[in-house]
């Protein structure tokens, strides 16, 4: 007899695929776009990444929870995923530094999940059929009802979610350095803040929505940063492009990551498209076209800059994904701006891409020296 709960649960996909398993975390029903992450570790950082807001997270590594959870590993103030799917769930943990078990963590954050699922089969299914919505339930076990609920769940395409995860008012994060950066929070990760502060930047972090241009002018930043975040960038652009345009016209250095990268491209009139599956994992190879080096990167995105609609008079492609040749980095020709689709703050490689933060600071330093 099992020492742990074995309450039944079901995951139902919008195309009618159904898997049975056992409930983990909170009991209930949840749904969202079903995506998968290929990372072997870092599950807590994944669960708290705001870019995953509104999505069901399926971990491809079979054993999840064995090292417990630690509060210092959170990337945001709360868990962002809508639900969790794993093959083998560890109710106990062996890490002496952990604060508690993953089950306690999921319950505390009211995350609904399912274990005992053939995640390898589901991943192969999504790779073949494309990303789709799904529903997890440990309270409603009628397959037909759950499939219908998955079909009715809002599609990620056209969904604006950055305003759901952003802070509510501007906040200043101080450092001892002389550089001032206006950062826009579309779902900014804590380690991005850490990387900039550790390099001598004082950040004034602004919410995703709101009229902050006068405050920005008064504060006189030395550079601008546009963060990662969830949802469709085309929907986010309806309110975000004003500040991107202002930053561009200021001719101050600009740096964008993930959603920020996509918004900077959209401001130049370059379209962003929904991907068939998306990139999510800690082992994506990216070619730096300027150096010839290959970087091992962490990625989390379901949208990408459309390489077939690129305007080379406005941007230069600096990085490409070696798996599918998708665009991973841009340099903007009309102002000192650059952006990447992947996450240099997530310590892939483990430090293959940390130079990007150094490059941003170098541009800021050069800009300040020109004013002297």
mmCIF file of C-alpha atoms in Angstrom:
data_model
loop_
_atom_site.group_PDB
_atom_site.id
_atom_site.type_symbol
_atom_site.label_atom_id
_atom_site.label_comp_id
_atom_site.label_asym_id
_atom_site.label_seq_id
_atom_site.Cartn_x
_atom_site.Cartn_y
_atom_site.Cartn_z
ATOM 1 C CA UNK A 1 0.000 0.000 0.000
ATOM 2 C CA UNK A 2 1.338 3.442 -0.928
ATOM 3 C CA UNK A 3 2.465 5.757 1.873
ATOM 4 C CA UNK A 4 1.383 8.752 -0.189
ATOM 5 C CA UNK A 5 -1.986 9.968 -1.512
ATOM 6 C CA UNK A 6 -3.168 8.241 -4.691
ATOM 7 C CA UNK A 7 -6.214 10.328 -5.545
ATOM 8 C CA UNK A 8 -7.080 10.079 -9.221
ATOM 9 C CA UNK A 9 -6.563 12.922 -11.689
ATOM 10 C CA UNK A 10 -6.966 13.439 -15.414
ATOM 11 C CA UNK A 11 -5.308 15.642 -18.029
ATOM 12 C CA UNK A 12 -7.414 16.221 -21.144
ATOM 13 C CA UNK A 13 -6.128 17.957 -24.289
ATOM 14 C CA UNK A 14 -8.272 20.006 -26.633
ATOM 15 C CA UNK A 15 -7.784 17.458 -29.446
ATOM 16 C CA UNK A 16 -9.377 14.701 -27.337
ATOM 17 C CA UNK A 17 -6.207 13.103 -25.960
ATOM 18 C CA UNK A 18 -6.655 11.992 -22.338
ATOM 19 C CA UNK A 19 -4.170 10.686 -19.742
ATOM 20 C CA UNK A 20 -4.966 9.358 -16.271
ATOM 21 C CA UNK A 21 -2.713 9.792 -13.245
ATOM 22 C CA UNK A 22 -2.636 10.865 -9.619
ATOM 23 C CA UNK A 23 -3.257 14.239 -8.005
ATOM 24 C CA UNK A 24 -0.399 16.362 -6.652
ATOM 25 C CA UNK A 25 -0.543 19.832 -5.113
ATOM 26 C CA UNK A 26 -3.963 21.316 -4.534
ATOM 27 C CA UNK A 27 -7.139 19.428 -5.489
ATOM 28 C CA UNK A 28 -9.225 21.101 -8.166
ATOM 29 C CA UNK A 29 -9.433 21.928 -11.880
ATOM 30 C CA UNK A 30 -7.184 24.171 -13.948
ATOM 31 C CA UNK A 31 -6.279 24.750 -17.570
ATOM 32 C CA UNK A 32 -4.111 26.638 -20.024
ATOM 33 C CA UNK A 33 -1.742 26.185 -22.914
ATOM 34 C CA UNK A 34 0.168 22.916 -22.452
ATOM 35 C CA UNK A 35 3.902 23.392 -22.820
ATOM 36 C CA UNK A 36 6.952 21.382 -21.779
ATOM 37 C CA UNK A 37 10.388 22.193 -20.396
ATOM 38 C CA UNK A 38 13.419 19.965 -20.993
ATOM 39 C CA UNK A 39 15.463 21.140 -17.983
ATOM 40 C CA UNK A 40 16.713 18.488 -15.548
ATOM 41 C CA UNK A 41 16.856 20.907 -12.605
ATOM 42 C CA UNK A 42 15.574 24.353 -11.702
ATOM 43 C CA UNK A 43 11.906 23.425 -11.455
ATOM 44 C CA UNK A 44 11.225 26.075 -8.812
ATOM 45 C CA UNK A 45 12.707 28.823 -10.975
ATOM 46 C CA UNK A 46 10.561 27.571 -13.861
ATOM 47 C CA UNK A 47 7.371 27.534 -11.782
ATOM 48 C CA UNK A 48 7.937 31.152 -10.656
ATOM 49 C CA UNK A 49 8.959 32.547 -14.063
ATOM 50 C CA UNK A 50 6.248 35.116 -14.955
ATOM 51 C CA UNK A 51 6.648 34.244 -18.634
ATOM 52 C CA UNK A 52 4.817 30.966 -17.880
ATOM 53 C CA UNK A 53 1.727 32.682 -16.505
ATOM 54 C CA UNK A 54 -1.411 31.050 -17.875
ATOM 55 C CA UNK A 55 0.354 27.867 -19.002
ATOM 56 C CA UNK A 56 0.376 24.252 -17.855
ATOM 57 C CA UNK A 57 3.963 23.113 -17.288
ATOM 58 C CA UNK A 58 4.981 19.584 -18.227
ATOM 59 C CA UNK A 59 8.479 18.604 -17.095
ATOM 60 C CA UNK A 60 10.223 16.163 -19.447
ATOM 61 C CA UNK A 61 12.746 15.036 -16.830
ATOM 62 C CA UNK A 62 10.988 12.102 -15.107
ATOM 63 C CA UNK A 63 11.818 12.749 -11.434
ATOM 64 C CA UNK A 64 10.606 16.073 -10.042
ATOM 65 C CA UNK A 65 10.700 17.227 -6.402
ATOM 66 C CA UNK A 66 13.665 15.240 -5.103
ATOM 67 C CA UNK A 67 15.586 18.285 -3.835
ATOM 68 C CA UNK A 68 12.584 20.080 -2.346
ATOM 69 C CA UNK A 69 12.152 23.849 -2.498
ATOM 70 C CA UNK A 70 14.019 26.911 -1.208
ATOM 71 C CA UNK A 71 12.548 30.402 -0.959
ATOM 72 C CA UNK A 72 15.734 31.944 -2.367
ATOM 73 C CA UNK A 73 15.142 30.162 -5.697
ATOM 74 C CA UNK A 74 11.887 31.986 -6.468
ATOM 75 C CA UNK A 75 12.038 34.285 -9.509
ATOM 76 C CA UNK A 76 8.826 36.117 -8.560
ATOM 77 C CA UNK A 77 6.554 36.714 -5.594
ATOM 78 C CA UNK A 78 4.313 33.772 -6.464
ATOM 79 C CA UNK A 79 4.079 30.645 -8.586
ATOM 80 C CA UNK A 80 3.097 31.592 -12.134
ATOM 81 C CA UNK A 81 2.234 28.316 -13.855
ATOM 82 C CA UNK A 82 -1.429 27.295 -14.017
ATOM 83 C CA UNK A 83 -0.730 23.621 -13.377
ATOM 84 C CA UNK A 84 1.982 20.938 -13.292
ATOM 85 C CA UNK A 85 2.387 17.602 -15.098
ATOM 86 C CA UNK A 86 5.166 15.156 -14.142
ATOM 87 C CA UNK A 87 6.052 11.498 -14.663
ATOM 88 C CA UNK A 88 7.361 10.606 -11.199
ATOM 89 C CA UNK A 89 6.697 12.921 -8.243
ATOM 90 C CA UNK A 90 8.971 12.959 -5.171
ATOM 91 C CA UNK A 91 6.943 13.418 -2.005
ATOM 92 C CA UNK A 92 10.150 13.449 0.045
ATOM 93 C CA UNK A 93 13.380 15.381 -0.534
ATOM 94 C CA UNK A 94 17.037 14.838 0.328
ATOM 95 C CA UNK A 95 18.398 18.384 0.249
ATOM 96 C CA UNK A 96 19.452 19.621 3.739
ATOM 97 C CA UNK A 97 19.198 23.254 2.564
ATOM 98 C CA UNK A 98 15.553 22.928 1.446
ATOM 99 C CA UNK A 99 12.755 24.763 3.246
ATOM 100 C CA UNK A 100 10.231 22.015 2.544
ATOM 101 C CA UNK A 101 8.850 19.489 0.072
ATOM 102 C CA UNK A 102 7.517 20.296 -3.378
ATOM 103 C CA UNK A 103 4.088 19.030 -2.309
ATOM 104 C CA UNK A 104 4.002 21.559 0.549
ATOM 105 C CA UNK A 105 5.142 24.265 -1.867
ATOM 106 C CA UNK A 106 2.430 23.436 -4.415
ATOM 107 C CA UNK A 107 -0.269 23.332 -1.746
ATOM 108 C CA UNK A 108 0.843 26.659 -0.275
ATOM 109 C CA UNK A 109 0.763 28.265 -3.715
ATOM 110 C CA UNK A 110 -2.525 26.550 -4.669
ATOM 111 C CA UNK A 111 -1.073 24.783 -7.717
ATOM 112 C CA UNK A 112 -3.040 21.883 -9.181
ATOM 113 C CA UNK A 113 -1.046 19.040 -10.704
ATOM 114 C CA UNK A 114 -0.945 15.470 -11.937
ATOM 115 C CA UNK A 115 1.741 12.760 -11.719
ATOM 116 C CA UNK A 116 2.065 9.261 -13.130
ATOM 117 C CA UNK A 117 1.582 10.578 -16.663
ATOM 118 C CA UNK A 118 3.487 9.306 -19.684
ATOM 119 C CA UNK A 119 5.128 12.672 -20.310
ATOM 120 C CA UNK A 120 7.332 11.283 -23.078
ATOM 121 C CA UNK A 121 4.242 10.304 -25.082
ATOM 122 C CA UNK A 122 2.563 13.663 -24.477
ATOM 123 C CA UNK A 123 5.677 15.601 -25.501
ATOM 124 C CA UNK A 124 5.964 13.618 -28.741
ATOM 125 C CA UNK A 125 2.271 14.261 -29.352
ATOM 126 C CA UNK A 126 2.653 18.043 -28.939
ATOM 127 C CA UNK A 127 5.764 18.141 -31.100
ATOM 128 C CA UNK A 128 3.791 16.427 -33.854
ATOM 129 C CA UNK A 129 0.420 18.155 -33.486
ATOM 130 C CA UNK A 130 1.579 21.547 -32.209
ATOM 131 C CA UNK A 131 0.948 23.370 -28.958
ATOM 132 C CA UNK A 132 -2.635 23.205 -27.660
ATOM 133 C CA UNK A 133 -4.740 23.855 -24.577
ATOM 134 C CA UNK A 134 -5.399 21.274 -21.874
ATOM 135 C CA UNK A 135 -7.193 20.867 -18.544
ATOM 136 C CA UNK A 136 -6.073 19.072 -15.366
ATOM 137 C CA UNK A 137 -8.662 17.959 -12.830
ATOM 138 C CA UNK A 138 -8.670 15.934 -9.629
ATOM 139 C CA UNK A 139 -12.335 16.694 -8.905
ATOM 140 C CA UNK A 140 -14.086 16.201 -12.268
ATOM 141 C CA UNK A 141 -13.195 12.847 -13.844
ATOM 142 C CA UNK A 142 -15.567 12.883 -16.826
ATOM 143 C CA UNK A 143 -13.294 12.719 -19.882
ATOM 144 C CA UNK A 144 -15.745 14.259 -22.345
ATOM 145 C CA UNK A 145 -16.478 17.229 -20.089
ATOM 146 C CA UNK A 146 -12.782 17.905 -19.549
ATOM 147 C CA UNK A 147 -11.978 17.719 -23.266
ATOM 148 C CA UNK A 148 -14.750 20.219 -23.942
ATOM 149 C CA UNK A 149 -13.431 22.480 -21.188
ATOM 150 C CA UNK A 150 -9.974 22.353 -22.809
ATOM 151 C CA UNK A 151 -11.493 23.285 -26.178
ATOM 152 C CA UNK A 152 -13.226 26.271 -24.595
ATOM 153 C CA UNK A 153 -10.151 27.542 -22.740
ATOM 154 C CA UNK A 154 -8.871 30.924 -24.074
ATOM 155 C CA UNK A 155 -6.149 30.576 -26.720
ATOM 156 C CA UNK A 156 -2.720 32.084 -25.997
ATOM 157 C CA UNK A 157 -2.683 33.808 -29.378
ATOM 158 C CA UNK A 158 -4.174 37.261 -28.864
ATOM 159 C CA UNK A 159 -4.011 37.017 -25.072
ATOM 160 C CA UNK A 160 -2.590 39.999 -23.151
ATOM 161 C CA UNK A 161 -1.088 38.753 -19.866
ATOM 162 C CA UNK A 162 1.779 41.096 -18.950
ATOM 163 C CA UNK A 163 -0.590 43.356 -17.012
ATOM 164 C CA UNK A 164 -1.541 40.319 -14.873
ATOM 165 C CA UNK A 165 2.001 39.754 -13.554
ATOM 166 C CA UNK A 166 3.497 43.257 -13.431
ATOM 167 C CA UNK A 167 4.001 45.297 -10.251
ATOM 168 C CA UNK A 168 1.302 47.807 -9.376
ATOM 169 C CA UNK A 169 3.463 50.926 -8.956
ATOM 170 C CA UNK A 170 6.994 52.108 -9.784
ATOM 171 C CA UNK A 171 9.764 50.838 -7.518
ATOM 172 C CA UNK A 172 13.409 51.841 -7.153
ATOM 173 C CA UNK A 173 16.074 49.211 -6.530
ATOM 174 C CA UNK A 174 19.278 50.929 -5.475
ATOM 175 C CA UNK A 175 22.907 50.025 -6.013
ATOM 176 C CA UNK A 176 26.173 51.781 -5.178
ATOM 177 C CA UNK A 177 26.931 52.355 -8.850
ATOM 178 C CA UNK A 178 26.436 55.550 -10.884
ATOM 179 C CA UNK A 179 24.159 54.172 -13.613
ATOM 180 C CA UNK A 180 20.400 54.686 -13.814
ATOM 181 C CA UNK A 181 18.234 52.299 -15.798
ATOM 182 C CA UNK A 182 14.501 52.598 -16.429
ATOM 183 C CA UNK A 183 13.219 49.006 -16.502
ATOM 184 C CA UNK A 184 9.758 48.002 -17.689
ATOM 185 C CA UNK A 185 8.175 45.112 -15.852
ATOM 186 C CA UNK A 186 6.193 42.856 -18.194
ATOM 187 C CA UNK A 187 7.035 39.952 -15.880
ATOM 188 C CA UNK A 188 10.626 40.716 -14.935
ATOM 189 C CA UNK A 189 12.573 37.904 -13.257
ATOM 190 C CA UNK A 190 14.425 38.554 -10.016
ATOM 191 C CA UNK A 191 17.758 37.422 -11.424
ATOM 192 C CA UNK A 192 17.549 40.027 -14.190
ATOM 193 C CA UNK A 193 17.252 42.668 -11.472
ATOM 194 C CA UNK A 194 20.181 41.052 -9.635
ATOM 195 C CA UNK A 195 22.398 41.070 -12.738
ATOM 196 C CA UNK A 196 21.803 44.759 -13.393
ATOM 197 C CA UNK A 197 22.139 45.862 -9.760
ATOM 198 C CA UNK A 198 25.321 43.815 -9.311
ATOM 199 C CA UNK A 199 26.819 45.748 -12.229
ATOM 200 C CA UNK A 200 26.210 49.110 -10.612
ATOM 201 C CA UNK A 201 22.755 49.989 -11.943
ATOM 202 C CA UNK A 202 20.077 51.670 -9.891
ATOM 203 C CA UNK A 203 16.774 50.541 -11.362
ATOM 204 C CA UNK A 204 13.532 52.455 -11.520
ATOM 205 C CA UNK A 205 11.120 49.624 -12.387
ATOM 206 C CA UNK A 206 7.843 50.691 -13.998
ATOM 207 C CA UNK A 207 4.614 48.681 -14.322
ATOM 208 C CA UNK A 208 3.654 47.328 -17.740
ATOM 209 C CA UNK A 209 0.738 49.747 -18.096
ATOM 210 C CA UNK A 210 0.516 53.429 -17.248
ATOM 211 C CA UNK A 211 1.589 56.884 -18.373
ATOM 212 C CA UNK A 212 5.070 57.251 -16.860
ATOM 213 C CA UNK A 213 6.794 59.309 -19.546
ATOM 214 C CA UNK A 214 6.921 62.525 -17.498
ATOM 215 C CA UNK A 215 8.366 60.686 -14.505
ATOM 216 C CA UNK A 216 10.929 59.008 -16.772
ATOM 217 C CA UNK A 217 11.962 62.365 -18.244
ATOM 218 C CA UNK A 218 12.384 63.827 -14.766
ATOM 219 C CA UNK A 219 14.385 60.827 -13.531
ATOM 220 C CA UNK A 220 16.733 61.035 -16.578
ATOM 221 C CA UNK A 221 17.824 57.399 -16.959
ATOM 222 C CA UNK A 222 21.067 56.436 -18.650
ATOM 223 C CA UNK A 223 19.454 53.454 -20.365
ATOM 224 C CA UNK A 224 16.267 51.444 -20.821
ATOM 225 C CA UNK A 225 15.510 47.782 -20.215
ATOM 226 C CA UNK A 226 12.469 45.847 -21.497
ATOM 227 C CA UNK A 227 11.751 42.616 -19.657
ATOM 228 C CA UNK A 228 10.450 39.161 -20.373
ATOM 229 C CA UNK A 229 6.772 38.385 -19.818
ATOM 230 C CA UNK A 230 3.817 36.155 -20.734
ATOM 231 C CA UNK A 231 1.164 36.269 -23.422
ATOM 232 C CA UNK A 232 1.011 37.445 -27.013
ATOM 233 C CA UNK A 233 3.443 40.331 -27.696
ATOM 234 C CA UNK A 234 1.097 41.633 -30.384
ATOM 235 C CA UNK A 235 -1.559 42.195 -27.708
ATOM 236 C CA UNK A 236 0.983 43.687 -25.294
ATOM 237 C CA UNK A 237 2.199 46.082 -27.978
ATOM 238 C CA UNK A 238 -1.135 47.931 -27.872
ATOM 239 C CA UNK A 239 0.061 49.774 -24.770
ATOM 240 C CA UNK A 240 3.813 49.010 -24.575
ATOM 241 C CA UNK A 241 5.139 50.489 -27.798
ATOM 242 C CA UNK A 242 4.835 54.102 -26.643
ATOM 243 C CA UNK A 243 7.639 53.688 -24.101
ATOM 244 C CA UNK A 244 9.730 51.611 -26.527
ATOM 245 C CA UNK A 245 9.393 54.415 -29.070
ATOM 246 C CA UNK A 246 10.316 57.042 -26.492
ATOM 247 C CA UNK A 247 13.397 55.063 -25.472
ATOM 248 C CA UNK A 248 14.421 54.692 -29.104
ATOM 249 C CA UNK A 249 14.023 58.405 -29.794
ATOM 250 C CA UNK A 250 16.061 59.280 -26.694
ATOM 251 C CA UNK A 251 19.078 57.589 -28.340
ATOM 252 C CA UNK A 252 19.958 56.079 -24.963
ATOM 253 C CA UNK A 253 21.129 52.415 -24.810
ATOM 254 C CA UNK A 254 18.259 49.896 -24.824
ATOM 255 C CA UNK A 255 18.278 46.192 -23.964
ATOM 256 C CA UNK A 256 15.384 43.743 -24.316
ATOM 257 C CA UNK A 257 14.977 40.125 -23.245
ATOM 258 C CA UNK A 258 12.312 37.711 -24.556
ATOM 259 C CA UNK A 259 9.030 39.708 -24.662
ATOM 260 C CA UNK A 260 11.117 42.889 -24.528
ATOM 261 C CA UNK A 261 13.028 41.658 -27.581
ATOM 262 C CA UNK A 262 9.761 41.068 -29.426
ATOM 263 C CA UNK A 263 8.387 44.505 -28.502
ATOM 264 C CA UNK A 264 11.537 46.207 -29.772
ATOM 265 C CA UNK A 265 11.115 44.359 -33.080
ATOM 266 C CA UNK A 266 7.427 45.270 -33.301
ATOM 267 C CA UNK A 267 8.244 48.952 -32.781
ATOM 268 C CA UNK A 268 10.384 48.742 -35.928
ATOM 269 C CA UNK A 269 7.442 47.268 -37.835
ATOM 270 C CA UNK A 270 8.846 43.709 -37.830
ATOM 271 C CA UNK A 271 6.091 41.153 -37.122
ATOM 272 C CA UNK A 272 6.167 38.526 -34.371
ATOM 273 C CA UNK A 273 4.532 35.139 -35.008
ATOM 274 C CA UNK A 274 3.141 32.281 -32.895
ATOM 275 C CA UNK A 275 5.447 29.255 -32.963
ATOM 276 C CA UNK A 276 4.259 25.721 -33.711
ATOM 277 C CA UNK A 277 5.689 24.394 -30.448
ATOM 278 C CA UNK A 278 8.044 26.962 -28.894
ATOM 279 C CA UNK A 279 11.399 26.744 -27.138
ATOM 280 C CA UNK A 280 11.503 25.888 -23.436
ATOM 281 C CA UNK A 281 14.561 24.415 -21.778
ATOM 282 C CA UNK A 282 18.101 25.005 -20.539
ATOM 283 C CA UNK A 283 20.064 23.522 -23.426
ATOM 284 C CA UNK A 284 19.207 25.460 -26.596
ATOM 285 C CA UNK A 285 22.300 26.073 -28.802
ATOM 286 C CA UNK A 286 22.556 29.625 -30.154
ATOM 287 C CA UNK A 287 25.158 30.916 -32.605
ATOM 288 C CA UNK A 288 26.563 34.370 -31.896
ATOM 289 C CA UNK A 289 27.124 35.542 -35.472
ATOM 290 C CA UNK A 290 29.447 38.334 -34.381
ATOM 291 C CA UNK A 291 31.940 36.102 -32.524
ATOM 292 C CA UNK A 292 31.280 32.682 -34.055
ATOM 293 C CA UNK A 293 30.777 31.215 -30.581
ATOM 294 C CA UNK A 294 27.960 28.825 -29.758
ATOM 295 C CA UNK A 295 26.163 29.602 -26.498
ATOM 296 C CA UNK A 296 24.135 27.102 -24.484
ATOM 297 C CA UNK A 297 21.036 29.063 -23.542
ATOM 298 C CA UNK A 298 17.927 28.889 -21.414
ATOM 299 C CA UNK A 299 14.760 29.669 -23.364
ATOM 300 C CA UNK A 300 11.067 30.116 -22.687
ATOM 301 C CA UNK A 301 8.994 31.507 -25.531
ATOM 302 C CA UNK A 302 6.084 30.517 -27.734
ATOM 303 C CA UNK A 303 6.362 33.530 -30.065
ATOM 304 C CA UNK A 304 9.287 34.600 -32.258
ATOM 305 C CA UNK A 305 10.338 37.413 -34.570
ATOM 306 C CA UNK A 306 9.304 36.468 -38.110
ATOM 307 C CA UNK A 307 12.558 35.825 -39.983
ATOM 308 C CA UNK A 308 10.773 35.954 -43.344
ATOM 309 C CA UNK A 309 9.588 39.530 -42.704
ATOM 310 C CA UNK A 310 12.882 40.949 -41.471
ATOM 311 C CA UNK A 311 13.793 44.482 -42.531
ATOM 312 C CA UNK A 312 17.592 44.504 -42.794
ATOM 313 C CA UNK A 313 17.635 48.271 -43.200
ATOM 314 C CA UNK A 314 16.440 48.541 -39.578
ATOM 315 C CA UNK A 315 17.978 45.553 -37.778
ATOM 316 C CA UNK A 316 20.865 43.130 -37.952
ATOM 317 C CA UNK A 317 20.466 39.519 -36.786
ATOM 318 C CA UNK A 318 23.174 38.838 -34.201
ATOM 319 C CA UNK A 319 22.091 35.423 -32.866
ATOM 320 C CA UNK A 320 20.311 32.421 -34.401
ATOM 321 C CA UNK A 321 19.034 29.154 -32.957
ATOM 322 C CA UNK A 322 21.007 26.211 -34.338
ATOM 323 C CA UNK A 323 18.066 23.827 -33.966
ATOM 324 C CA UNK A 324 15.668 25.655 -36.267
ATOM 325 C CA UNK A 325 17.455 28.840 -37.480
ATOM 326 C CA UNK A 326 14.958 31.081 -35.679
ATOM 327 C CA UNK A 327 16.045 34.595 -34.687
ATOM 328 C CA UNK A 328 17.565 34.813 -31.206
ATOM 329 C CA UNK A 329 19.118 38.268 -31.205
ATOM 330 C CA UNK A 330 18.907 41.644 -32.940
ATOM 331 C CA UNK A 331 20.949 44.838 -33.130
ATOM 332 C CA UNK A 332 18.995 47.977 -34.024
ATOM 333 C CA UNK A 333 20.590 50.301 -36.541
ATOM 334 C CA UNK A 334 18.912 53.648 -35.782
ATOM 335 C CA UNK A 335 19.791 53.726 -32.053
ATOM 336 C CA UNK A 336 22.096 51.929 -29.567
ATOM 337 C CA UNK A 337 19.718 49.052 -28.871
ATOM 338 C CA UNK A 338 20.012 45.270 -28.876
ATOM 339 C CA UNK A 339 17.850 42.374 -27.772
ATOM 340 C CA UNK A 340 17.834 38.606 -27.322
ATOM 341 C CA UNK A 341 15.044 36.050 -27.358
ATOM 342 C CA UNK A 342 16.667 33.796 -24.763
ATOM 343 C CA UNK A 343 17.409 34.316 -21.047
ATOM 344 C CA UNK A 344 21.038 35.239 -20.216
ATOM 345 C CA UNK A 345 20.125 35.748 -16.527
ATOM 346 C CA UNK A 346 19.143 32.072 -16.099
ATOM 347 C CA UNK A 347 22.808 30.920 -15.867
ATOM 348 C CA UNK A 348 22.883 28.537 -18.830
ATOM 349 C CA UNK A 349 26.277 27.184 -19.759
ATOM 350 C CA UNK A 350 26.423 28.329 -16.845
ATOM 351 C CA UNK A 351 27.631 31.809 -17.859
ATOM 352 C CA UNK A 352 27.776 31.656 -21.659
ATOM 353 C CA UNK A 353 25.540 34.697 -22.128
ATOM 354 C CA UNK A 354 26.301 36.900 -19.113
ATOM 355 C CA UNK A 355 28.390 39.162 -21.383
ATOM 356 C CA UNK A 356 25.134 40.675 -22.652
ATOM 357 C CA UNK A 357 24.633 42.538 -19.367
ATOM 358 C CA UNK A 358 28.252 43.735 -19.578
ATOM 359 C CA UNK A 359 27.628 44.947 -23.125
ATOM 360 C CA UNK A 360 24.592 46.921 -21.974
ATOM 361 C CA UNK A 361 26.697 48.604 -19.273
ATOM 362 C CA UNK A 362 29.457 49.356 -21.776
ATOM 363 C CA UNK A 363 26.927 51.158 -23.995
ATOM 364 C CA UNK A 364 25.692 53.150 -20.999
ATOM 365 C CA UNK A 365 29.245 54.117 -20.030
ATOM 366 C CA UNK A 366 30.001 55.209 -23.594
ATOM 367 C CA UNK A 367 26.829 57.292 -23.653
ATOM 368 C CA UNK A 368 27.697 59.053 -20.409
ATOM 369 C CA UNK A 369 31.249 59.766 -21.556
ATOM 370 C CA UNK A 370 29.921 61.412 -24.723
ATOM 371 C CA UNK A 371 27.901 63.831 -22.568
ATOM 372 C CA UNK A 372 30.943 64.915 -20.555
#
